[in-house]
mmCIF file of C-alpha atoms in Angstrom:
data_model
loop_
_atom_site.group_PDB
_atom_site.id
_atom_site.type_symbol
_atom_site.label_atom_id
_atom_site.label_comp_id
_atom_site.label_asym_id
_atom_site.label_seq_id
_atom_site.Cartn_x
_atom_site.Cartn_y
_atom_site.Cartn_z
ATOM 1 C CA MET Y 1 0.049 0.096 -0.088
ATOM 2 C CA ILE Y 2 1.827 3.254 -1.269
ATOM 3 C CA THR Y 3 2.002 6.299 1.576
ATOM 4 C CA PHE Y 4 1.316 9.239 -0.170
ATOM 5 C CA GLN Y 5 -0.731 11.695 1.345
ATOM 6 C CA PHE Y 6 -4.212 12.186 -1.199
ATOM 7 C CA THR Y 7 -6.776 14.872 -0.171
ATOM 8 C CA GLU Y 8 -9.913 13.807 1.010
ATOM 9 C CA GLU Y 9 -11.670 14.572 -2.592
ATOM 10 C CA GLN Y 10 -8.491 12.651 -4.222
ATOM 11 C CA ASN Y 11 -9.755 9.310 -1.760
ATOM 12 C CA MET Y 12 -12.565 9.604 -2.576
ATOM 13 C CA ILE Y 13 -11.962 9.809 -6.276
ATOM 14 C CA ARG Y 14 -9.637 6.785 -5.987
ATOM 15 C CA ASP Y 15 -12.689 4.991 -3.865
ATOM 16 C CA MET Y 16 -15.272 5.711 -6.443
ATOM 17 C CA VAL Y 17 -13.199 4.727 -9.189
ATOM 18 C CA ARG Y 18 -11.704 1.522 -7.729
ATOM 19 C CA GLU Y 19 -15.631 0.714 -6.983
ATOM 20 C CA PHE Y 20 -16.713 1.556 -10.969
ATOM 21 C CA THR Y 21 -13.686 -0.410 -12.355
ATOM 22 C CA LYS Y 22 -14.908 -3.126 -10.608
ATOM 23 C CA LYS Y 23 -18.065 -3.484 -11.135
ATOM 24 C CA GLU Y 24 -18.283 -1.653 -14.854
ATOM 25 C CA VAL Y 25 -14.280 -1.884 -15.960
ATOM 26 C CA GLU Y 26 -13.177 -5.116 -14.970
ATOM 27 C CA PRO Y 27 -16.022 -7.538 -16.748
ATOM 28 C CA ARG Y 28 -15.474 -6.039 -19.685
ATOM 29 C CA ASP Y 29 -11.777 -6.464 -20.464
ATOM 30 C CA LYS Y 30 -12.328 -9.707 -21.900
ATOM 31 C CA TRP Y 31 -15.447 -8.912 -23.990
ATOM 32 C CA MET Y 32 -13.203 -5.728 -25.054
ATOM 33 C CA ASP Y 33 -10.148 -8.010 -26.078
ATOM 34 C CA GLU Y 34 -12.476 -10.037 -28.357
ATOM 35 C CA ASN Y 35 -14.400 -7.246 -29.723
ATOM 36 C CA GLY Y 36 -12.995 -4.356 -29.459
ATOM 37 C CA PHE Y 37 -13.630 -0.724 -28.521
ATOM 38 C CA ASP Y 38 -16.520 -0.763 -25.677
ATOM 39 C CA TYR Y 39 -18.887 2.069 -26.575
ATOM 40 C CA ASP Y 40 -21.042 1.427 -23.964
ATOM 41 C CA LEU Y 41 -18.255 1.469 -21.545
ATOM 42 C CA HIS Y 42 -17.273 4.863 -23.272
ATOM 43 C CA LYS Y 43 -20.615 6.137 -22.042
ATOM 44 C CA LYS Y 44 -20.845 5.121 -18.426
ATOM 45 C CA LEU Y 45 -16.715 6.389 -18.000
ATOM 46 C CA THR Y 46 -18.804 9.968 -19.408
ATOM 47 C CA GLN Y 47 -21.492 9.470 -16.916
ATOM 48 C CA ALA Y 48 -19.224 8.969 -13.840
ATOM 49 C CA GLY Y 49 -17.233 12.060 -14.621
ATOM 50 C CA LEU Y 50 -14.607 10.770 -15.093
ATOM 51 C CA MET Y 51 -13.402 11.981 -19.169
ATOM 52 C CA GLY Y 52 -12.919 15.263 -17.754
ATOM 53 C CA ILE Y 53 -11.906 14.629 -13.827
ATOM 54 C CA HIS Y 54 -8.821 16.665 -14.165
ATOM 55 C CA LEU Y 55 -10.088 20.050 -16.373
ATOM 56 C CA ALA Y 56 -11.629 23.058 -14.460
ATOM 57 C CA GLU Y 57 -14.767 23.493 -13.504
ATOM 58 C CA LYS Y 58 -15.705 25.902 -15.905
ATOM 59 C CA TYR Y 59 -15.279 23.589 -18.854
ATOM 60 C CA GLY Y 60 -17.606 21.318 -17.064
ATOM 61 C CA GLY Y 61 -15.007 19.336 -15.586
ATOM 62 C CA GLY Y 62 -14.059 17.952 -11.854
ATOM 63 C CA GLY Y 63 -11.341 20.600 -10.962
ATOM 64 C CA GLY Y 64 -8.905 17.921 -10.561
ATOM 65 C CA ASP Y 65 -4.666 17.806 -10.562
ATOM 66 C CA ALA Y 66 -1.981 15.836 -11.958
ATOM 67 C CA VAL Y 67 -2.183 13.605 -9.352
ATOM 68 C CA THR Y 68 -6.012 13.256 -9.841
ATOM 69 C CA SER Y 69 -5.911 12.123 -13.032
ATOM 70 C CA ILE Y 70 -3.313 9.985 -12.635
ATOM 71 C CA ILE Y 71 -5.342 8.263 -9.107
ATOM 72 C CA VAL Y 72 -8.263 7.601 -12.667
ATOM 73 C CA ILE Y 73 -5.991 5.833 -14.747
ATOM 74 C CA HIS Y 74 -4.316 3.899 -11.971
ATOM 75 C CA GLU Y 75 -7.507 2.567 -10.585
ATOM 76 C CA LEU Y 76 -8.961 2.180 -14.221
ATOM 77 C CA ALA Y 77 -5.348 -0.149 -15.178
ATOM 78 C CA LYS Y 78 -6.521 -2.754 -12.232
ATOM 79 C CA GLY Y 79 -9.750 -3.533 -14.325
ATOM 80 C CA SER Y 80 -8.376 -2.809 -18.063
ATOM 81 C CA ALA Y 81 -5.290 -1.729 -18.959
ATOM 82 C CA SER Y 82 -7.126 -1.024 -22.352
ATOM 83 C CA VAL Y 83 -9.887 1.174 -21.120
ATOM 84 C CA ALA Y 84 -6.742 3.039 -19.343
ATOM 85 C CA LEU Y 85 -4.616 3.472 -22.343
ATOM 86 C CA PHE Y 86 -7.683 4.540 -24.042
ATOM 87 C CA LEU Y 87 -8.250 7.727 -21.337
ATOM 88 C CA ASP Y 88 -4.350 8.358 -21.724
ATOM 89 C CA ALA Y 89 -4.843 8.553 -25.204
ATOM 90 C CA ASN Y 90 -7.643 10.632 -24.714
ATOM 91 C CA TRP Y 91 -6.206 13.485 -22.384
ATOM 92 C CA LEU Y 92 -2.984 13.804 -23.856
ATOM 93 C CA ALA Y 93 -4.683 15.203 -27.571
ATOM 94 C CA ALA Y 94 -7.488 17.146 -25.469
ATOM 95 C CA ASP Y 95 -4.610 18.983 -23.236
ATOM 96 C CA LEU Y 96 -2.847 19.626 -25.804
ATOM 97 C CA ILE Y 97 -5.678 22.476 -25.871
ATOM 98 C CA LEU Y 98 -5.835 23.214 -22.124
ATOM 99 C CA TYR Y 99 -1.977 24.256 -22.153
ATOM 100 C CA HIS Y 100 -1.212 25.689 -25.626
ATOM 101 C CA GLY Y 101 -4.866 26.643 -26.818
ATOM 102 C CA SER Y 102 -6.425 30.055 -27.227
ATOM 103 C CA GLU Y 103 -8.943 31.336 -24.916
ATOM 104 C CA ALA Y 104 -11.294 30.396 -27.885
ATOM 105 C CA GLN Y 105 -10.186 27.084 -28.298
ATOM 106 C CA LYS Y 106 -10.643 25.864 -24.671
ATOM 107 C CA ASP Y 107 -14.077 27.403 -24.582
ATOM 108 C CA LYS Y 108 -14.995 25.559 -27.960
ATOM 109 C CA TYR Y 109 -13.533 22.108 -27.052
ATOM 110 C CA LEU Y 110 -12.479 21.335 -23.249
ATOM 111 C CA PRO Y 111 -16.396 21.393 -22.316
ATOM 112 C CA LEU Y 112 -16.722 18.781 -25.527
ATOM 113 C CA ALA Y 113 -13.963 16.707 -23.862
ATOM 114 C CA ALA Y 114 -15.628 17.008 -20.800
ATOM 115 C CA GLN Y 115 -18.897 15.976 -21.665
ATOM 116 C CA GLY Y 116 -17.426 12.438 -23.583
ATOM 117 C CA LYS Y 117 -15.650 13.439 -26.765
ATOM 118 C CA ILE Y 118 -13.041 11.756 -27.990
ATOM 119 C CA PHE Y 119 -9.691 12.956 -28.328
ATOM 120 C CA ALA Y 120 -6.924 11.308 -30.562
ATOM 121 C CA PHE Y 121 -2.894 12.269 -30.640
ATOM 122 C CA GLY Y 122 -1.144 12.206 -34.465
ATOM 123 C CA LEU Y 123 2.242 12.211 -34.315
ATOM 124 C CA THR Y 124 3.238 8.781 -35.125
ATOM 125 C CA GLU Y 125 3.603 8.173 -38.997
ATOM 126 C CA SER Y 126 4.847 4.693 -41.031
ATOM 127 C CA SER Y 127 7.940 6.090 -41.488
ATOM 128 C CA ALA Y 128 8.600 8.484 -38.529
ATOM 129 C CA GLY Y 129 7.919 6.857 -34.747
ATOM 130 C CA SER Y 130 11.022 6.932 -32.348
ATOM 131 C CA ASP Y 131 12.016 9.839 -34.909
ATOM 132 C CA ALA Y 132 9.329 12.013 -34.346
ATOM 133 C CA ALA Y 133 11.060 15.151 -36.117
ATOM 134 C CA GLY Y 134 10.823 12.909 -39.279
ATOM 135 C CA ILE Y 135 6.978 13.053 -39.939
ATOM 136 C CA LYS Y 136 6.480 14.142 -43.706
ATOM 137 C CA SER Y 137 2.866 14.946 -43.215
ATOM 138 C CA THR Y 138 2.531 18.852 -44.492
ATOM 139 C CA VAL Y 139 0.746 21.954 -43.776
ATOM 140 C CA VAL Y 140 0.701 24.664 -46.201
ATOM 141 C CA PRO Y 141 -1.220 28.191 -46.117
ATOM 142 C CA ALA Y 142 -4.391 28.669 -48.151
ATOM 143 C CA GLU Y 143 -5.687 31.338 -49.902
ATOM 144 C CA ASP Y 144 -8.836 32.463 -47.344
ATOM 145 C CA GLY Y 145 -5.894 32.536 -44.911
ATOM 146 C CA GLY Y 146 -7.242 28.765 -43.470
ATOM 147 C CA TRP Y 147 -4.647 25.677 -44.068
ATOM 148 C CA ILE Y 148 -4.024 22.600 -46.156
ATOM 149 C CA LEU Y 149 -3.186 19.455 -44.861
ATOM 150 C CA ASN Y 150 -1.819 16.260 -46.902
ATOM 151 C CA GLY Y 151 0.276 13.472 -45.623
ATOM 152 C CA GLY Y 152 -0.838 10.211 -43.062
ATOM 153 C CA LYS Y 153 -0.324 9.055 -39.544
ATOM 154 C CA ALA Y 154 0.019 5.294 -38.330
ATOM 155 C CA TRP Y 155 -0.634 3.799 -35.083
ATOM 156 C CA ILE Y 156 -2.767 6.757 -33.709
ATOM 157 C CA THR Y 157 -4.412 5.298 -30.337
ATOM 158 C CA ASN Y 158 -8.623 6.140 -30.567
ATOM 159 C CA SER Y 159 -8.318 7.005 -34.356
ATOM 160 C CA GLY Y 160 -11.581 5.605 -35.624
ATOM 161 C CA VAL Y 161 -13.533 6.698 -32.497
ATOM 162 C CA ALA Y 162 -12.373 10.266 -32.111
ATOM 163 C CA ASP Y 163 -14.278 13.093 -32.485
ATOM 164 C CA TYR Y 164 -10.998 15.301 -32.838
ATOM 165 C CA TYR Y 165 -7.303 14.642 -33.741
ATOM 166 C CA VAL Y 166 -4.733 16.662 -32.650
ATOM 167 C CA ILE Y 167 -2.134 16.540 -35.578
ATOM 168 C CA LEU Y 168 1.406 17.462 -36.026
ATOM 169 C CA ALA Y 169 2.542 18.321 -39.818
ATOM 170 C CA LYS Y 170 5.208 20.157 -41.013
ATOM 171 C CA THR Y 171 4.577 23.568 -42.069
ATOM 172 C CA ASP Y 172 8.207 24.382 -42.664
ATOM 173 C CA PRO Y 173 9.891 21.323 -43.829
ATOM 174 C CA GLU Y 174 13.795 23.171 -43.751
ATOM 175 C CA ALA Y 175 13.497 23.747 -40.327
ATOM 176 C CA GLY Y 176 13.838 20.029 -38.766
ATOM 177 C CA ASN Y 177 11.774 19.729 -35.025
ATOM 178 C CA LYS Y 178 11.301 23.296 -34.806
ATOM 179 C CA GLY Y 179 9.472 23.475 -38.358
ATOM 180 C CA ILE Y 180 6.386 21.678 -36.768
ATOM 181 C CA SER Y 181 2.878 22.705 -35.727
ATOM 182 C CA ALA Y 182 0.054 21.730 -33.993
ATOM 183 C CA PHE Y 183 -3.486 21.619 -35.390
ATOM 184 C CA ILE Y 184 -6.821 20.536 -34.327
ATOM 185 C CA VAL Y 185 -8.921 18.192 -36.952
ATOM 186 C CA PRO Y 186 -12.753 17.194 -36.756
ATOM 187 C CA LYS Y 187 -13.541 13.659 -37.709
ATOM 188 C CA GLU Y 188 -16.087 14.603 -40.529
ATOM 189 C CA VAL Y 189 -13.885 16.991 -42.418
ATOM 190 C CA GLU Y 190 -13.478 16.174 -46.242
ATOM 191 C CA GLY Y 191 -10.537 14.380 -47.175
ATOM 192 C CA LEU Y 192 -9.961 12.472 -43.727
ATOM 193 C CA THR Y 193 -9.716 8.871 -44.432
ATOM 194 C CA VAL Y 194 -9.676 6.003 -41.544
ATOM 195 C CA GLY Y 195 -8.163 2.962 -42.148
ATOM 196 C CA LYS Y 196 -8.557 -0.435 -40.869
ATOM 197 C CA PHE Y 197 -8.651 -1.063 -37.058
ATOM 198 C CA GLU Y 198 -5.286 -2.532 -36.566
ATOM 199 C CA ASP Y 199 -5.561 -6.455 -35.594
ATOM 200 C CA LYS Y 200 -3.344 -6.156 -31.959
ATOM 201 C CA MET Y 201 -1.484 -8.095 -30.026
ATOM 202 C CA GLY Y 202 -2.505 -6.401 -27.056
ATOM 203 C CA MET Y 203 -5.043 -3.464 -25.728
ATOM 204 C CA ARG Y 204 -7.333 -4.600 -28.254
ATOM 205 C CA GLY Y 205 -9.729 -2.720 -25.927
ATOM 206 C CA SER Y 206 -8.071 0.611 -27.353
ATOM 207 C CA ALA Y 207 -8.643 1.543 -31.033
ATOM 208 C CA THR Y 208 -6.156 2.307 -33.101
ATOM 209 C CA CYS Y 209 -5.932 3.298 -37.037
ATOM 210 C CA GLU Y 210 -4.050 4.742 -40.030
ATOM 211 C CA LEU Y 211 -5.185 7.900 -40.565
ATOM 212 C CA SER Y 212 -4.687 9.453 -44.597
ATOM 213 C CA PHE Y 213 -5.305 13.366 -45.422
ATOM 214 C CA ASP Y 214 -6.172 14.340 -48.963
ATOM 215 C CA ASN Y 215 -5.910 17.832 -48.954
ATOM 216 C CA ILE Y 216 -7.649 19.000 -45.752
ATOM 217 C CA HIS Y 217 -8.978 22.230 -45.739
ATOM 218 C CA LEU Y 218 -8.783 23.705 -42.086
ATOM 219 C CA PRO Y 219 -9.825 27.187 -40.923
ATOM 220 C CA ALA Y 220 -7.217 29.892 -39.776
ATOM 221 C CA ASP Y 221 -7.862 28.518 -36.015
ATOM 222 C CA ALA Y 222 -6.957 25.058 -36.347
ATOM 223 C CA LEU Y 223 -4.045 26.048 -35.622
ATOM 224 C CA LEU Y 224 -2.440 24.803 -32.060
ATOM 225 C CA GLY Y 225 -0.465 26.688 -30.061
ATOM 226 C CA ASP Y 226 2.093 28.623 -32.028
ATOM 227 C CA LEU Y 227 3.234 28.147 -35.572
ATOM 228 C CA GLY Y 228 6.685 25.933 -35.254
ATOM 229 C CA LYS Y 229 6.179 25.089 -31.667
ATOM 230 C CA GLY Y 230 4.253 22.109 -32.391
ATOM 231 C CA PHE Y 231 7.330 19.302 -31.760
ATOM 232 C CA LYS Y 232 8.202 21.045 -28.471
ATOM 233 C CA MET Y 233 4.403 20.874 -27.342
ATOM 234 C CA ALA Y 234 4.126 17.309 -28.091
ATOM 235 C CA MET Y 235 7.580 16.816 -26.532
ATOM 236 C CA GLU Y 236 5.861 18.257 -23.270
ATOM 237 C CA ALA Y 237 2.815 16.758 -23.331
ATOM 238 C CA LEU Y 238 4.617 12.890 -23.794
ATOM 239 C CA ASP Y 239 5.857 13.959 -20.549
ATOM 240 C CA GLY Y 240 2.858 13.785 -18.635
ATOM 241 C CA ALA Y 241 1.598 10.508 -21.318
ATOM 242 C CA ARG Y 242 4.717 9.003 -19.451
ATOM 243 C CA ILE Y 243 3.406 9.372 -16.248
ATOM 244 C CA SER Y 244 -0.104 7.747 -17.240
ATOM 245 C CA ILE Y 245 1.919 4.681 -18.298
ATOM 246 C CA GLY Y 246 3.486 4.738 -14.977
ATOM 247 C CA ALA Y 247 -0.217 4.167 -13.592
ATOM 248 C CA ILE Y 248 -1.357 1.877 -16.026
ATOM 249 C CA ALA Y 249 1.756 -0.734 -15.521
ATOM 250 C CA ALA Y 250 1.296 -0.648 -12.221
ATOM 251 C CA GLY Y 251 -2.210 -1.222 -12.204
ATOM 252 C CA LEU Y 252 -1.974 -4.137 -14.336
ATOM 253 C CA SER Y 253 0.994 -5.822 -12.738
ATOM 254 C CA GLU Y 254 -1.715 -5.923 -9.013
ATOM 255 C CA HIS Y 255 -4.350 -6.774 -11.555
ATOM 256 C CA ALA Y 256 -1.766 -9.939 -12.623
ATOM 257 C CA MET Y 257 -0.670 -10.267 -9.493
ATOM 258 C CA THR Y 258 -4.051 -10.488 -8.122
ATOM 259 C CA VAL Y 259 -5.444 -13.732 -10.010
ATOM 260 C CA ALA Y 260 -2.188 -15.081 -9.462
ATOM 261 C CA LYS Y 261 -2.080 -14.876 -5.819
ATOM 262 C CA ASN Y 262 -5.610 -16.375 -5.732
ATOM 263 C CA TYR Y 263 -4.729 -19.150 -8.328
ATOM 264 C CA ALA Y 264 -1.554 -20.193 -5.629
ATOM 265 C CA ASN Y 265 -3.943 -20.341 -2.725
ATOM 266 C CA GLU Y 266 -6.170 -22.540 -4.209
ATOM 267 C CA ARG Y 267 -3.710 -25.010 -6.519
ATOM 268 C CA MET Y 268 -2.419 -28.025 -4.826
ATOM 269 C CA THR Y 269 0.797 -29.831 -5.693
ATOM 270 C CA PHE Y 270 2.769 -32.385 -3.351
ATOM 271 C CA GLY Y 271 -0.349 -31.864 -0.591
ATOM 272 C CA LYS Y 272 -0.265 -28.316 0.099
ATOM 273 C CA PRO Y 273 -1.224 -25.316 -1.775
ATOM 274 C CA ILE Y 274 1.685 -24.080 -4.332
ATOM 275 C CA ALA Y 275 1.498 -20.819 -2.328
ATOM 276 C CA LYS Y 276 3.043 -22.579 0.076
ATOM 277 C CA HIS Y 277 6.298 -23.203 -1.693
ATOM 278 C CA GLN Y 278 9.366 -21.009 -1.247
ATOM 279 C CA GLY Y 279 9.687 -20.910 -5.146
ATOM 280 C CA ILE Y 280 6.521 -18.940 -5.331
ATOM 281 C CA GLN Y 281 6.653 -17.351 -2.518
ATOM 282 C CA PHE Y 282 9.995 -15.511 -3.931
ATOM 283 C CA LYS Y 283 8.255 -14.612 -6.822
ATOM 284 C CA PHE Y 284 5.296 -12.874 -4.995
ATOM 285 C CA ALA Y 285 8.092 -10.659 -2.839
ATOM 286 C CA ASP Y 286 9.683 -9.557 -5.879
ATOM 287 C CA MET Y 287 6.601 -8.676 -7.458
ATOM 288 C CA ALA Y 288 4.796 -6.717 -4.818
ATOM 289 C CA ALA Y 289 7.885 -4.222 -3.683
ATOM 290 C CA GLU Y 290 8.183 -3.712 -7.798
ATOM 291 C CA ILE Y 291 4.860 -2.842 -7.528
ATOM 292 C CA ARG Y 292 5.480 -0.630 -4.743
ATOM 293 C CA ALA Y 293 8.343 0.873 -6.470
ATOM 294 C CA MET Y 294 6.284 1.940 -9.706
ATOM 295 C CA GLU Y 295 3.464 3.401 -7.578
ATOM 296 C CA LEU Y 296 5.529 5.609 -5.717
ATOM 297 C CA LEU Y 297 7.799 6.308 -8.710
ATOM 298 C CA THR Y 298 4.611 7.273 -11.049
ATOM 299 C CA TYR Y 299 2.542 9.521 -7.955
ATOM 300 C CA ASP Y 300 5.666 11.366 -6.766
ATOM 301 C CA THR Y 301 6.256 12.335 -10.919
ATOM 302 C CA ALA Y 302 2.600 13.217 -11.048
ATOM 303 C CA ARG Y 303 3.051 15.489 -8.103
ATOM 304 C CA MET Y 304 6.203 17.325 -9.600
ATOM 305 C CA LYS Y 305 3.835 18.180 -12.732
ATOM 306 C CA ALA Y 306 1.179 19.326 -10.473
ATOM 307 C CA GLU Y 307 3.210 21.897 -8.639
ATOM 308 C CA GLY Y 308 4.408 22.747 -11.987
ATOM 309 C CA LYS Y 309 8.040 21.321 -12.169
ATOM 310 C CA ARG Y 310 10.086 20.033 -14.804
ATOM 311 C CA HIS Y 311 9.766 16.118 -14.901
ATOM 312 C CA THR Y 312 10.681 15.355 -18.339
ATOM 313 C CA LEU Y 313 13.591 13.087 -16.631
ATOM 314 C CA GLU Y 314 11.568 11.563 -14.118
ATOM 315 C CA ALA Y 315 8.508 10.612 -16.111
ATOM 316 C CA ALA Y 316 11.387 8.757 -18.210
ATOM 317 C CA GLU Y 317 12.618 6.721 -15.277
ATOM 318 C CA THR Y 318 9.032 6.213 -14.109
ATOM 319 C CA LYS Y 319 8.133 4.608 -17.667
ATOM 320 C CA LEU Y 320 10.940 2.957 -18.484
ATOM 321 C CA PHE Y 321 11.401 1.150 -15.327
ATOM 322 C CA SER Y 322 7.310 0.702 -14.863
ATOM 323 C CA GLY Y 323 6.896 -0.603 -18.463
ATOM 324 C CA THR Y 324 10.093 -2.990 -17.953
ATOM 325 C CA ARG Y 325 9.075 -4.547 -14.923
ATOM 326 C CA CYS Y 326 5.022 -5.171 -15.625
ATOM 327 C CA THR Y 327 5.956 -7.406 -18.897
ATOM 328 C CA GLN Y 328 8.328 -9.526 -16.166
ATOM 329 C CA ILE Y 329 5.752 -9.464 -13.581
ATOM 330 C CA CYS Y 330 3.109 -10.789 -16.003
ATOM 331 C CA LEU Y 331 5.285 -13.521 -17.508
ATOM 332 C CA GLU Y 332 5.629 -14.493 -13.871
ATOM 333 C CA CYS Y 333 2.077 -14.612 -12.900
ATOM 334 C CA GLN Y 334 1.921 -16.176 -16.208
ATOM 335 C CA GLN Y 335 4.293 -19.055 -14.898
ATOM 336 C CA VAL Y 336 2.122 -19.348 -11.409
ATOM 337 C CA LEU Y 337 -0.982 -20.536 -13.560
ATOM 338 C CA GLY Y 338 1.748 -22.956 -14.861
ATOM 339 C CA GLY Y 339 -0.390 -24.607 -17.996
ATOM 340 C CA ASN Y 340 -3.345 -22.365 -17.109
ATOM 341 C CA GLY Y 341 -1.568 -19.533 -17.270
ATOM 342 C CA TYR Y 342 -1.513 -20.433 -21.547
ATOM 343 C CA SER Y 343 -5.666 -20.234 -21.480
ATOM 344 C CA LYS Y 344 -7.432 -17.322 -22.028
ATOM 345 C CA GLU Y 345 -9.777 -18.983 -19.503
ATOM 346 C CA TYR Y 346 -7.113 -17.540 -16.980
ATOM 347 C CA ASN Y 347 -6.828 -14.318 -18.176
ATOM 348 C CA VAL Y 348 -3.148 -13.547 -17.391
ATOM 349 C CA GLU Y 349 -2.159 -14.291 -20.871
ATOM 350 C CA ARG Y 350 -4.327 -11.393 -21.972
ATOM 351 C CA PHE Y 351 -2.067 -8.820 -19.133
ATOM 352 C CA VAL Y 352 0.953 -10.364 -21.051
ATOM 353 C CA ARG Y 353 -0.055 -9.389 -24.100
ATOM 354 C CA ASP Y 354 -1.469 -6.121 -22.933
ATOM 355 C CA ALA Y 355 1.918 -5.361 -21.379
ATOM 356 C CA LYS Y 356 4.478 -5.367 -23.944
ATOM 357 C CA LEU Y 357 3.042 -1.850 -25.299
ATOM 358 C CA LEU Y 358 4.401 -0.354 -22.245
ATOM 359 C CA GLU Y 359 8.003 -1.020 -23.399
ATOM 360 C CA ILE Y 360 7.190 0.714 -26.929
ATOM 361 C CA GLY Y 361 4.118 3.335 -26.665
ATOM 362 C CA GLU Y 362 4.982 6.894 -25.424
ATOM 363 C CA GLY Y 363 9.000 6.154 -26.382
ATOM 364 C CA THR Y 364 10.402 2.981 -26.741
ATOM 365 C CA ASN Y 365 12.788 1.716 -23.597
ATOM 366 C CA GLU Y 366 15.745 1.926 -26.491
ATOM 367 C CA ILE Y 367 14.888 5.919 -26.371
ATOM 368 C CA LEU Y 368 14.149 6.285 -22.817
ATOM 369 C CA ARG Y 369 17.286 4.761 -22.296
ATOM 370 C CA MET Y 370 19.139 7.591 -24.264
ATOM 371 C CA LEU Y 371 16.500 10.548 -22.886
ATOM 372 C CA ILE Y 372 18.071 9.504 -19.422
ATOM 373 C CA GLY Y 373 21.650 8.398 -19.604
ATOM 374 C CA GLY Y 374 22.263 11.430 -21.851
ATOM 375 C CA THR Y 375 20.648 13.970 -19.165
ATOM 376 C CA VAL Y 376 22.434 12.025 -16.454
ATOM 377 C CA LEU Y 377 25.162 11.953 -17.637
ATOM 378 C CA ALA Y 378 25.472 15.573 -18.795
ATOM 379 C CA GLN Y 379 24.552 16.884 -14.764
ATOM 380 C CA LYS Y 380 27.196 18.630 -13.471
#
């Protein structure tokens, strides 16, 4: 149990989301793995006030801070990593408007976010994943003062179900990452084509598609933030998203360990429950310690964000440790179940598939190690 001091309101939110997860989310996780995005569950998330829990009350939100939002992600992940990832991606996009939008953009889009409209963040392309500055989508000025968008995106979480996209594109191809800008694109705009849903290994309850842009005409006020500042905005947004990955990893790991613990206490071998065997006990000792470390890293970094402190290094460390250990914990839980761990009936094989994304999305382990190592070595 973590010893972080939450406010009374945050404790109430945690308890509410925990109950909501047990009742509404966890029972649907297997269904989503087999069928994809759950529109009915999205409606329930909206009705529970969770879609805009961290947005200001003037926009119809719950008025929570960065710690509050991480509490929500963490608790949801204990029932479904897919649902937690969906909300993480939704906030990643909507928060770009929260932090960088004009007052008019905030007044228009943030109430929609609180009301449950879905947002997606479009940075990755088929030839530009880890090398985010290598994107090839372009935006040029239109004669009427608006913009013309061409190109495409790949591996965009929430694409296909999103109402609005925040798309990163080159406005000055010669300026490198300082020539990238962000634009708000509604789903119904002419020239936007959404590809087929990806048949993914895991996180199958979150929607992922390719997008293509064919001479999409956008109004002048589609530009989000300053021209040429899109890359910097995106990197700051990913800092926050990496904290969410820490929360998802901690929640998913706990979910897997709970299933394995229940099994270990019931499964009999050599005349006693396998929980009484030292080899099994050692696994749970390591898992419990690592889950606590994930939680402490995650909430400490969330607190930094809530206080407005720079947290790029800490968010990268949180994601690297949590994502890596989550995969190993889920594999250990599968091992505890033995042959049953290989069966879909016992759920843990799904957790293994879900966990692997946490080492890839929002910055691969390799990119994070470069970021962390370079930063640490440059410190005086």
